[in-house]
Amino acid sequence: KNQVEQSPQSLIILEGKNCTLQCNYTVSPFSNLRWYKQDTGRGPVSLTIMTFSENTKSNGRYTATLDADTKQSSLHITASQLSDSASYICVVARPNSGGGADGLTFGKGTHLIIQP
Amino acid sequence: ETGVTQSPTHLIKTRGQQVTLRCSSQSGHNTVSWYQQALGQGPQFIFQYYREEENGRGNFPPRFSGLQFPNYSSELNVNALELDDSALYLCASSQRGLGTEAFFGQGTRLTVV
């Protein structure tokens, strides 16, 4: 069964500290892996997208890693800010075969709270 | 901003009523997907439209239906609303193909009372 598991479920850290969020997946075949940031009650906003051949990608203070062999990804946030408080969702995409589903499997997200 | 807009942003309906949610896709995108997101959960795939035809469907009953228009904007219709339909409804637009990015709208918060 195609699944995306994220850990921890929630995390509280102090402003200025670093943190790492984890994503393990069993989705196959694999097309790409995406990390989204979702503020409460808002739509997800893309942070990074990585294909099979990419093992790291950065977007400002966000750095995502991918190990396609072990089917693991992480999102590292450096020097956290209050505005980083949000849910971070890992999404794994299969090649879109054109029917049945849209090929995206979502994790439940990690709820991150940054405290001053 | 992603260029994907949804309307309305908030909506309150009574059980048994019908609702229509709207989504304008990003310019150049021909595919729209709809998701239901319950509080504290990840988005659940409802269905996808590609060039005005339903292209895939998740595990949702037939009272969830949709349309895509020639300009690729889309509607989600839900009949006979139930209390459990209360959720954030998200649409995402993309240009169909491998590895393409999906851009989400800000969502419509539906509350069924």
Short mmCIF file of C-alpha atoms in Angstrom, two decimals:
data_model
loop_
_atom_site.label_atom_id
_atom_site.label_comp_id
_atom_site.label_asym_id
_atom_site.label_seq_id
_atom_site.Cartn_x
_atom_site.Cartn_y
_atom_site.Cartn_z
CA LYS A 1 0.00 0.00 0.00
CA ASN A 2 1.31 3.46 -0.91
CA GLN A 3 1.93 5.35 2.31
CA VAL A 4 3.80 8.41 3.55
CA GLU A 5 4.66 8.54 7.23
CA GLN A 6 5.92 11.71 8.89
CA SER A 7 7.59 12.25 12.23
CA PRO A 8 7.36 13.78 14.66
CA GLN A 9 3.63 14.47 14.65
CA SER A 10 4.28 17.77 16.39
CA LEU A 11 7.32 19.73 17.48
CA ILE A 12 7.93 22.81 19.61
CA ILE A 13 11.26 24.63 19.41
CA LEU A 14 12.60 28.02 20.42
CA GLU A 15 13.06 30.78 17.90
CA GLY A 16 16.51 30.69 16.34
CA LYS A 17 16.99 26.95 16.80
CA ASN A 18 17.31 24.39 14.00
CA CYS A 19 15.06 21.39 13.49
CA THR A 20 14.69 18.39 11.20
CA LEU A 21 11.45 16.77 10.10
CA GLN A 22 11.33 13.21 8.77
CA CYS A 23 9.38 11.52 5.99
CA ASN A 24 9.37 7.80 5.14
CA TYR A 25 7.44 6.47 2.19
CA THR A 26 6.47 3.20 0.55
CA VAL A 27 5.12 4.72 -2.67
CA SER A 28 6.07 2.93 -5.86
CA PRO A 29 6.78 3.69 -8.63
CA PHE A 30 8.31 7.01 -7.63
CA SER A 31 8.30 10.22 -9.63
CA ASN A 32 9.18 12.97 -7.17
CA LEU A 33 8.94 14.03 -3.53
CA ARG A 34 7.64 17.40 -2.40
CA TRP A 35 7.61 19.32 0.83
CA TYR A 36 4.83 21.82 1.45
CA LYS A 37 4.30 24.37 4.21
CA GLN A 38 0.70 24.86 5.27
CA ASP A 39 -0.42 27.65 7.56
CA THR A 40 -3.54 26.90 9.59
CA GLY A 41 -6.67 27.09 7.44
CA ARG A 42 -4.69 27.92 4.30
CA GLY A 43 -3.60 26.00 1.23
CA PRO A 44 -0.20 24.27 1.11
CA VAL A 45 2.68 26.21 -0.40
CA SER A 46 5.51 24.37 -2.14
CA LEU A 47 8.97 24.48 -0.54
CA THR A 48 10.93 21.93 -2.57
CA ILE A 49 10.43 19.23 -5.19
CA MET A 50 13.02 16.52 -5.78
CA THR A 51 13.24 13.81 -8.39
CA PHE A 52 14.93 10.42 -8.05
CA SER A 53 18.34 11.73 -9.05
CA GLU A 54 18.40 14.65 -6.60
CA ASN A 55 19.49 14.05 -3.01
CA THR A 56 19.38 17.59 -1.67
CA LYS A 57 17.61 20.83 -2.49
CA SER A 58 17.52 24.14 -0.66
CA ASN A 59 15.04 26.98 -0.53
CA GLY A 60 16.40 29.72 1.73
CA ARG A 61 16.52 28.37 5.28
CA TYR A 62 14.83 25.13 4.21
CA THR A 63 16.94 22.19 3.02
CA ALA A 64 15.38 18.92 1.91
CA THR A 65 17.24 15.66 1.48
CA LEU A 66 16.16 12.50 -0.30
CA ASP A 67 17.50 8.97 -0.08
CA ALA A 68 15.59 7.08 -2.77
CA ASP A 69 17.24 3.78 -1.80
CA THR A 70 15.93 3.83 1.77
CA LYS A 71 12.83 5.84 0.76
CA GLN A 72 13.49 8.53 3.32
CA SER A 73 13.45 12.30 3.16
CA SER A 74 14.10 15.04 5.66
CA LEU A 75 13.39 18.75 5.83
CA HIS A 76 15.90 20.80 7.82
CA ILE A 77 14.97 24.29 8.98
CA THR A 78 17.82 26.55 9.97
CA ALA A 79 17.60 29.50 12.38
CA SER A 80 13.86 29.13 12.88
CA GLN A 81 11.58 32.16 12.88
CA LEU A 82 8.14 32.67 14.39
CA SER A 83 6.69 32.66 10.86
CA ASP A 84 7.90 29.07 10.42
CA SER A 85 5.08 27.93 12.71
CA ALA A 86 2.94 25.78 10.41
CA SER A 87 2.30 22.21 9.30
CA TYR A 88 4.89 20.70 6.97
CA ILE A 89 3.54 18.08 4.61
CA CYS A 90 5.57 15.51 2.69
CA VAL A 91 4.00 14.44 -0.60
CA VAL A 92 5.22 11.63 -2.85
CA ALA A 93 4.19 11.55 -6.49
CA ARG A 94 3.88 8.54 -8.74
CA PRO A 95 4.00 8.93 -12.50
CA ASN A 96 0.49 10.02 -13.47
CA SER A 97 -0.96 7.11 -15.39
CA GLY A 98 -3.99 9.17 -16.31
CA GLY A 99 -6.59 7.28 -14.31
CA GLY A 100 -7.66 6.11 -10.87
CA ALA A 101 -5.97 8.79 -8.80
CA ASP A 102 -3.82 11.85 -9.22
CA GLY A 103 -0.67 10.00 -8.22
CA LEU A 104 -0.03 12.03 -5.08
CA THR A 105 0.22 10.46 -1.63
CA PHE A 106 0.16 12.91 1.26
CA GLY A 107 1.61 12.53 4.72
CA LYS A 108 -0.41 13.82 7.66
CA GLY A 109 2.15 16.52 8.30
CA THR A 110 4.32 17.66 11.18
CA HIS A 111 2.86 20.50 13.19
CA LEU A 112 5.74 22.85 14.05
CA ILE A 113 5.44 25.57 16.69
CA ILE A 114 8.18 28.16 17.11
CA GLN A 115 8.20 29.82 20.51
CA PRO A 116 9.80 33.22 21.17
CA GLU B 1 0.74 33.76 -4.14
CA THR B 2 0.23 30.69 -6.35
CA GLY B 3 -2.20 32.16 -8.88
CA VAL B 4 -4.84 29.61 -7.90
CA THR B 5 -7.91 31.23 -6.38
CA GLN B 6 -10.83 29.60 -4.62
CA SER B 7 -14.20 30.97 -3.68
CA PRO B 8 -15.77 31.41 -1.29
CA THR B 9 -13.16 31.35 1.49
CA HIS B 10 -15.66 30.38 4.16
CA LEU B 11 -19.10 28.85 3.96
CA ILE B 12 -21.70 27.60 6.43
CA LYS B 13 -24.39 25.20 5.22
CA THR B 14 -27.13 23.15 6.81
CA ARG B 15 -27.18 19.36 6.66
CA GLY B 16 -29.00 18.16 3.52
CA GLN B 17 -28.22 21.27 1.49
CA GLN B 18 -26.10 21.45 -1.63
CA VAL B 19 -22.92 23.48 -2.11
CA THR B 20 -20.76 24.60 -5.04
CA LEU B 21 -17.13 25.55 -4.58
CA ARG B 22 -15.09 27.24 -7.29
CA CYS B 23 -11.46 27.21 -8.34
CA SER B 24 -9.58 29.26 -10.92
CA SER B 25 -6.46 27.46 -12.05
CA GLN B 26 -3.07 29.02 -12.67
CA SER B 27 -2.51 30.36 -16.16
CA GLY B 28 -1.19 27.67 -18.47
CA HIS B 29 -2.38 24.79 -16.30
CA ASN B 30 -4.85 22.27 -17.73
CA THR B 31 -5.35 19.97 -14.74
CA VAL B 32 -7.28 20.63 -11.53
CA SER B 33 -7.42 18.32 -8.54
CA TRP B 34 -9.74 18.65 -5.56
CA TYR B 35 -8.94 17.57 -2.00
CA GLN B 36 -10.78 17.38 1.31
CA GLN B 37 -8.71 18.09 4.40
CA ALA B 38 -10.15 17.36 7.82
CA LEU B 39 -8.66 19.11 10.83
CA GLY B 40 -5.24 17.67 11.70
CA GLN B 41 -5.17 15.39 8.67
CA GLY B 42 -3.46 15.45 5.30
CA PRO B 43 -5.49 16.25 2.18
CA GLN B 44 -7.58 13.40 0.78
CA PHE B 45 -7.91 13.19 -3.00
CA ILE B 46 -11.49 13.65 -4.27
CA PHE B 47 -11.05 13.77 -8.05
CA GLN B 48 -9.05 15.30 -10.85
CA TYR B 49 -10.12 17.00 -14.08
CA TYR B 50 -8.01 17.17 -17.19
CA ARG B 51 -9.24 19.03 -20.24
CA GLU B 52 -12.83 19.10 -18.99
CA GLU B 53 -13.06 15.37 -18.21
CA GLU B 54 -12.79 13.53 -14.91
CA ASN B 55 -9.39 11.89 -14.96
CA GLY B 56 -9.36 10.00 -11.69
CA ARG B 57 -11.36 9.71 -8.51
CA GLY B 58 -10.65 8.95 -4.89
CA ASN B 59 -12.85 7.14 -2.40
CA PHE B 60 -15.71 9.66 -2.29
CA PRO B 61 -19.42 8.97 -2.92
CA PRO B 62 -21.24 10.13 -6.08
CA ARG B 63 -22.78 13.09 -4.26
CA PHE B 64 -19.35 14.68 -4.74
CA SER B 65 -19.23 15.79 -8.37
CA GLY B 66 -17.33 18.30 -10.43
CA LEU B 67 -16.90 20.20 -13.62
CA GLN B 68 -14.05 21.74 -15.52
CA PHE B 69 -14.66 24.55 -17.97
CA PRO B 70 -12.89 25.39 -21.25
CA ASN B 71 -10.75 27.97 -19.41
CA TYR B 72 -9.72 25.12 -17.05
CA SER B 73 -11.43 26.62 -14.02
CA SER B 74 -13.37 24.07 -12.00
CA GLU B 75 -16.28 23.52 -9.65
CA LEU B 76 -16.82 21.02 -6.87
CA ASN B 77 -20.44 20.23 -6.06
CA VAL B 78 -21.55 18.37 -2.97
CA ASN B 79 -25.18 17.28 -2.61
CA ALA B 80 -27.03 16.18 0.51
CA LEU B 81 -24.43 17.64 2.85
CA GLU B 82 -23.53 15.67 5.95
CA LEU B 83 -21.90 16.91 9.14
CA ASP B 84 -18.72 14.97 8.27
CA ASP B 85 -18.36 17.03 5.10
CA SER B 86 -17.13 19.90 7.26
CA ALA B 87 -13.53 20.40 6.17
CA LEU B 88 -11.09 22.58 4.26
CA TYR B 89 -11.53 21.96 0.53
CA LEU B 90 -8.44 22.54 -1.55
CA CYS B 91 -7.94 22.69 -5.27
CA ALA B 92 -4.58 22.32 -6.97
CA SER B 93 -3.72 23.16 -10.54
CA SER B 94 -0.92 21.68 -12.59
CA GLN B 95 0.22 21.14 -16.12
CA ARG B 96 -0.16 17.43 -16.71
CA GLY B 97 3.14 15.59 -17.00
CA LEU B 98 5.85 13.87 -15.00
CA GLY B 99 7.36 15.83 -12.14
CA THR B 100 5.15 18.84 -12.59
CA GLU B 101 4.47 21.10 -9.65
CA ALA B 102 0.98 21.35 -8.21
CA PHE B 103 -0.06 24.76 -6.92
CA PHE B 104 -2.76 24.96 -4.28
CA GLY B 105 -5.39 27.57 -3.70
CA GLN B 106 -6.01 29.02 -0.26
CA GLY B 107 -8.91 26.67 0.33
CA THR B 108 -12.60 26.94 1.18
CA ARG B 109 -13.55 26.25 4.79
CA LEU B 110 -16.95 24.49 4.73
CA THR B 111 -18.88 24.08 7.94
CA VAL B 112 -22.02 21.92 7.92
CA VAL B 113 -24.37 22.43 10.85
#
